Each structure stands twice: as structure tokens, then as C-alpha cells.
Amino acid sequence: QKEVEQDPGPLSVPEGAIVSLNCTYSNSAFQYFMWYRQYSRKGPELLMYTYSSGNKEDGRFTAQVDKSSKYISLFIRDSQPSDSATYLCAMRKVKAAGNKLTFGGGTRVLVKP
Amino acid sequence: EAGVVQSPRYKIIEKKQPVAFWCNPISGHNTLYWYLQNLGQGPELLIRYENEEAVDDSQLPKDRFSAERLKGVDSTLKIQPAELGDSAVYLCASSLGLGEADTQYFGPGTRLTVL
């Protein structure tokens, strides 16, 4: 079983809809949670960075972390065709335990005009 | 500010041939990472450098893979000899290496095809 699980999709939504993405994890030592966006043939680009449980909002993006359930989410409001990409969740432990990121497999999102 | 630079972007080789990838991190970033990304999967760490020292190479297949980061800036990842299963995207990332909120920035990757 992988440490971080993510539905591969594809997730297809109409333009303007809310995109809901999530990951589950098994290691309670993870403290820092990230969402990366990866366009085809490009490297991952950091979207959101959160520490421990709670919500964080940045423009159209909202990240949620529920450590008690070992579940993180990313919501994209007013989705645009340019949001079509693969979204990767990533997480890591405290720095003293090493700076290794553990990624989910990614969810492919398609926003249709 | 320039991002992480990688070259070549694409490489096609025959099995058993050697291949090398180059990475130039963001200026001032002390920590450099090499990741492997298979199709439809997330990146997996191969090796992490703090300046010129490899501090985590536990996932690097040392029988055929090697890496170096001379002078603590640019880095090279080498495979010799390449196998069919090495076909993947090789990503380089860098970070400042300071504090708990240390953030990794990725390059565009090198897509390797082994025939």
C-alpha cells in the first residue's frame, strides 16, 4: 500500500464548476502538505503549501488538511480551461527527519469550455 | 529570476548505452534533488544534495546510477548502462534548504526513452 493515495481520474468538469481533489495518507508523521500542478511535458509547479490541520485560501484555490482523518483536499473555484492539468499532492515530515517529499500519483483534470 | 534549468529536455538511446542529465538549480539554492517520474505516477526521490554532499541517496540504484554535484551548484545524473525500464522523466528540483517551510522548485525534466 502506498503512503499517499490519490485518484488518478481523469476528472472532467465544465468551465466555471468547482474542482474537488483529495488525497489520503497513512503516515501520521507528515506535517507539511502541498499541492503541485503539472502541465503536460512540464515540471510540477507549487500551488499551495499548508502546515498541519486547517484551511488556506489563495485566490480561486482552497486547500484543506484534516490530520485526524489523514485527508487533504484542494478546491478550485470558477474553473478555467487553463486549469486543465495533473494535480499532485505531496507531503513531508519535519525537517529533522529529512526533506523528502512523498507524492501521490496525481489526478488528471480536464476543464471543458 | 531564472528557474531550475535542465538539459537535455529529451533523450532517446538504445539499451546498454550510457546517458547523462544536467541540472542548474535556482541561484542561491543549497539543496538539490533528483526525482524519477514514471508515466501516470508522482515523482520519487532518487538523491538529495546539501551543497556538494549527498545526504540522502537511499533510493538511488547505485549499480547503474551515479550523481555528482561538484562545487555545490550544478549537478549531473548518469545512468550506465541504461535499461528499458529506465524510460521515464528525470526531474531536478532545488530549495533554499532553510527552515521548516522549505519549498522545492522543479525544473521541466528530461524525458528519457530507452529503446
Tab-separated table of C-alpha atoms in Angstrom:
chain	number	residue	atom	x	y	z
A	1	GLN	CA	0.000	0.000	0.000
A	2	LYS	CA	1.317	3.430	-0.938
A	3	GLU	CA	1.849	6.042	1.756
A	4	VAL	CA	-0.138	8.618	-0.234
A	5	GLU	CA	-3.165	7.682	-2.314
A	6	GLN	CA	-4.738	9.852	-4.974
A	7	ASP	CA	-7.465	9.038	-7.501
A	8	PRO	CA	-5.869	9.188	-10.970
A	9	GLY	CA	-9.029	10.479	-12.673
A	10	PRO	CA	-9.492	11.856	-15.227
A	11	LEU	CA	-11.857	14.351	-13.669
A	12	SER	CA	-13.823	16.227	-16.300
A	13	VAL	CA	-15.808	19.359	-15.362
A	14	PRO	CA	-17.468	22.189	-17.305
A	15	GLU	CA	-15.893	25.622	-17.208
A	16	GLY	CA	-16.934	27.565	-14.125
A	17	ALA	CA	-17.529	24.480	-11.981
A	18	ILE	CA	-15.763	23.726	-8.700
A	19	VAL	CA	-12.995	21.151	-8.971
A	20	SER	CA	-12.591	18.987	-5.879
A	21	LEU	CA	-9.419	16.975	-5.426
A	22	ASN	CA	-8.234	14.902	-2.490
A	23	CYS	CA	-5.533	12.636	-1.127
A	24	THR	CA	-5.378	10.222	1.759
A	25	TYR	CA	-2.251	9.217	3.583
A	26	SER	CA	-1.195	6.645	6.116
A	27	ASN	CA	1.839	8.141	7.897
A	28	SER	CA	0.862	10.407	10.794
A	29	ALA	CA	4.393	11.872	10.769
A	30	PHE	CA	3.541	14.009	7.744
A	31	GLN	CA	3.271	17.633	8.865
A	32	TYR	CA	3.580	19.710	5.712
A	33	PHE	CA	1.172	19.368	2.813
A	34	MET	CA	1.489	20.712	-0.694
A	35	TRP	CA	-0.397	20.742	-3.959
A	36	TYR	CA	1.510	20.924	-7.218
A	37	ARG	CA	0.118	21.487	-10.693
A	38	GLN	CA	1.826	19.777	-13.616
A	39	TYR	CA	1.061	20.620	-17.203
A	40	SER	CA	1.899	18.097	-19.893
A	41	ARG	CA	5.649	17.865	-20.500
A	42	LYS	CA	6.397	20.384	-17.754
A	43	GLY	CA	7.733	20.094	-14.232
A	44	PRO	CA	5.466	20.315	-11.149
A	45	GLU	CA	4.625	23.870	-10.045
A	46	LEU	CA	3.807	24.606	-6.404
A	47	LEU	CA	0.236	25.856	-5.893
A	48	MET	CA	-0.476	25.626	-2.183
A	49	TYR	CA	1.538	24.907	0.955
A	50	THR	CA	-0.081	24.230	4.323
A	51	TYR	CA	1.170	23.172	7.714
A	52	SER	CA	-0.832	20.824	9.939
A	53	SER	CA	-4.631	20.921	10.003
A	54	GLY	CA	-6.799	23.756	8.761
A	55	ASN	CA	-7.728	25.702	5.661
A	56	LYS	CA	-5.751	28.015	3.417
A	57	GLU	CA	-7.119	30.133	0.617
A	58	ASP	CA	-5.260	31.754	-2.276
A	59	GLY	CA	-7.394	33.297	-4.977
A	60	ARG	CA	-9.516	30.591	-6.573
A	61	PHE	CA	-7.681	27.838	-4.672
A	62	THR	CA	-8.512	26.480	-1.216
A	63	ALA	CA	-6.501	23.773	0.497
A	64	GLN	CA	-7.824	21.825	3.461
A	65	VAL	CA	-5.980	19.471	5.781
A	66	ASP	CA	-7.664	17.112	8.224
A	67	LYS	CA	-4.897	15.335	10.091
A	68	SER	CA	-7.306	13.379	12.275
A	69	SER	CA	-8.673	11.711	9.143
A	70	LYS	CA	-5.358	11.771	7.264
A	71	TYR	CA	-7.129	13.509	4.388
A	72	ILE	CA	-6.261	16.604	2.387
A	73	SER	CA	-8.267	18.432	-0.256
A	74	LEU	CA	-7.832	21.084	-2.915
A	75	PHE	CA	-10.761	23.055	-4.295
A	76	ILE	CA	-10.594	25.157	-7.433
A	77	ARG	CA	-13.440	27.653	-7.814
A	78	ASP	CA	-14.609	29.091	-11.128
A	79	SER	CA	-12.508	26.582	-13.039
A	80	GLN	CA	-10.992	27.640	-16.350
A	81	PRO	CA	-9.756	25.579	-19.321
A	82	SER	CA	-6.250	26.702	-18.333
A	83	ASP	CA	-6.700	24.718	-15.101
A	84	SER	CA	-6.590	21.514	-17.168
A	85	ALA	CA	-3.526	19.713	-15.819
A	86	THR	CA	-2.450	16.961	-13.462
A	87	TYR	CA	-2.636	17.881	-9.788
A	88	LEU	CA	-0.201	16.197	-7.432
A	89	CYS	CA	-0.464	16.206	-3.670
A	90	ALA	CA	2.803	15.992	-1.756
A	91	MET	CA	3.721	15.846	1.882
A	92	ARG	CA	6.730	15.657	4.154
A	93	LYS	CA	7.747	15.221	7.755
A	94	VAL	CA	9.506	17.764	9.926
A	95	LYS	CA	12.838	18.893	8.508
A	96	ALA	CA	14.867	16.974	11.072
A	97	ALA	CA	13.515	13.759	9.553
A	98	GLY	CA	14.775	14.756	6.112
A	99	ASN	CA	13.330	16.978	3.419
A	100	LYS	CA	11.929	14.200	1.260
A	101	LEU	CA	8.600	14.859	-0.443
A	102	THR	CA	6.232	11.934	-0.815
A	103	PHE	CA	3.866	12.416	-3.729
A	104	GLY	CA	0.517	10.992	-4.656
A	105	GLY	CA	0.127	9.615	-8.156
A	106	GLY	CA	-1.668	12.708	-9.427
A	107	THR	CA	-5.209	13.421	-10.616
A	108	ARG	CA	-5.702	14.487	-14.207
A	109	VAL	CA	-8.233	17.315	-14.527
A	110	LEU	CA	-9.934	18.441	-17.725
A	111	VAL	CA	-11.972	21.649	-17.725
A	112	LYS	CA	-14.189	21.826	-20.802
A	113	PRO	CA	-15.126	25.224	-22.295
B	1	GLU	CA	14.736	35.122	-11.714
B	2	ALA	CA	15.549	32.031	-13.752
B	3	GLY	CA	14.061	28.751	-12.594
B	4	VAL	CA	15.667	25.342	-12.448
B	5	VAL	CA	17.286	24.556	-15.785
B	6	GLN	CA	17.641	21.026	-17.108
B	7	SER	CA	19.174	19.625	-20.262
B	8	PRO	CA	18.618	17.889	-22.496
B	9	ARG	CA	14.821	18.056	-22.499
B	10	TYR	CA	14.521	14.816	-24.442
B	11	LYS	CA	16.891	11.912	-24.935
B	12	ILE	CA	16.462	8.697	-26.907
B	13	ILE	CA	19.085	5.985	-26.524
B	14	GLU	CA	19.429	2.270	-27.074
B	15	LYS	CA	19.625	-0.044	-24.082
B	16	LYS	CA	23.068	-0.593	-22.602
B	17	GLN	CA	24.172	2.875	-23.682
B	18	PRO	CA	25.222	5.499	-21.123
B	19	VAL	CA	23.287	8.737	-20.635
B	20	ALA	CA	23.763	11.875	-18.564
B	21	PHE	CA	21.411	14.613	-17.427
B	22	TRP	CA	22.412	18.082	-16.284
B	23	CYS	CA	20.727	20.418	-13.804
B	24	ASN	CA	21.376	24.034	-12.866
B	25	PRO	CA	19.417	24.984	-9.719
B	26	ILE	CA	17.969	28.363	-8.798
B	27	SER	CA	20.743	30.723	-7.764
B	28	GLY	CA	21.392	30.563	-4.035
B	29	HIS	CA	19.587	27.250	-3.515
B	30	ASN	CA	21.813	24.988	-1.448
B	31	THR	CA	19.679	21.875	-1.680
B	32	LEU	CA	19.285	19.967	-4.928
B	33	TYR	CA	17.118	16.939	-5.626
B	34	TRP	CA	16.837	14.410	-8.427
B	35	TYR	CA	13.457	12.726	-8.855
B	36	LEU	CA	12.227	9.982	-11.162
B	37	GLN	CA	8.685	10.238	-12.540
B	38	ASN	CA	7.149	7.287	-14.320
B	39	LEU	CA	4.143	7.800	-16.564
B	40	GLY	CA	0.972	8.382	-14.566
B	41	GLN	CA	2.800	8.484	-11.250
B	42	GLY	CA	4.145	11.091	-8.883
B	43	PRO	CA	7.859	11.909	-8.638
B	44	GLU	CA	10.027	9.686	-6.453
B	45	LEU	CA	13.217	10.940	-4.851
B	46	LEU	CA	16.482	9.465	-6.130
B	47	ILE	CA	19.046	11.625	-4.334
B	48	ARG	CA	19.262	14.838	-2.322
B	49	TYR	CA	22.295	17.104	-2.022
B	50	GLU	CA	23.051	19.656	0.655
B	51	ASN	CA	25.658	21.792	-1.120
B	52	GLU	CA	28.073	19.224	-2.572
B	53	GLU	CA	27.241	16.442	-0.103
B	54	ALA	CA	24.797	13.667	-0.978
B	55	VAL	CA	22.767	13.397	2.243
B	56	ASP	CA	20.064	11.009	1.034
B	57	ASP	CA	20.817	8.546	-1.762
B	58	SER	CA	18.979	5.573	-0.317
B	59	GLN	CA	16.673	5.307	-3.349
B	60	LEU	CA	19.415	5.616	-5.978
B	61	PRO	CA	20.158	2.296	-7.762
B	62	LYS	CA	23.887	2.518	-7.291
B	63	ASP	CA	24.762	-0.364	-9.576
B	64	ARG	CA	23.943	1.747	-12.622
B	65	PHE	CA	23.100	5.257	-11.420
B	66	SER	CA	25.558	7.876	-10.220
B	67	ALA	CA	25.315	11.553	-9.467
B	68	GLU	CA	27.632	14.386	-8.623
B	69	ARG	CA	27.359	17.996	-7.599
B	70	LEU	CA	30.800	19.482	-7.875
B	71	LYS	CA	31.243	22.933	-6.301
B	72	GLY	CA	27.750	22.672	-4.834
B	73	VAL	CA	25.940	24.241	-7.787
B	74	ASP	CA	25.267	22.274	-10.996
B	75	SER	CA	24.593	18.566	-10.837
B	76	THR	CA	24.829	15.642	-13.214
B	77	LEU	CA	22.907	12.377	-13.026
B	78	LYS	CA	24.283	9.460	-15.019
B	79	ILE	CA	22.960	6.043	-15.966
B	80	GLN	CA	25.352	3.388	-17.234
B	81	PRO	CA	24.234	1.108	-18.753
B	82	ALA	CA	20.631	2.158	-19.404
B	83	GLU	CA	17.864	-0.440	-19.313
B	84	LEU	CA	14.416	-0.418	-20.923
B	85	GLY	CA	12.812	0.178	-17.525
B	86	ASP	CA	14.734	3.429	-17.106
B	87	SER	CA	12.428	5.163	-19.590
B	88	ALA	CA	10.866	7.953	-17.536
B	89	VAL	CA	11.094	11.669	-16.795
B	90	TYR	CA	14.013	12.735	-14.625
B	91	LEU	CA	13.207	15.858	-12.642
B	92	CYS	CA	15.609	18.143	-10.850
B	93	ALA	CA	14.423	20.384	-8.022
B	94	SER	CA	16.110	22.863	-5.732
B	95	SER	CA	15.353	24.657	-2.474
B	96	LEU	CA	16.991	27.113	-0.128
B	97	GLY	CA	17.330	24.378	2.467
B	98	LEU	CA	16.441	26.696	5.331
B	99	GLY	CA	13.660	26.365	7.876
B	100	GLU	CA	10.667	24.131	8.207
B	101	ALA	CA	8.782	25.839	5.362
B	102	ASP	CA	11.483	24.970	2.832
B	103	THR	CA	9.901	24.820	-0.639
B	104	GLN	CA	11.110	22.755	-3.590
B	105	TYR	CA	11.004	24.200	-7.100
B	106	PHE	CA	11.112	21.844	-10.058
B	107	GLY	CA	12.704	22.040	-13.467
B	108	PRO	CA	10.941	20.910	-16.653
B	109	GLY	CA	12.549	17.483	-16.587
B	110	THR	CA	14.417	15.304	-19.056
B	111	ARG	CA	12.287	12.708	-20.816
B	112	LEU	CA	14.364	9.576	-21.406
B	113	THR	CA	13.341	6.880	-23.852
B	114	VAL	CA	15.390	3.673	-23.877
B	115	LEU	CA	14.870	1.505	-26.966
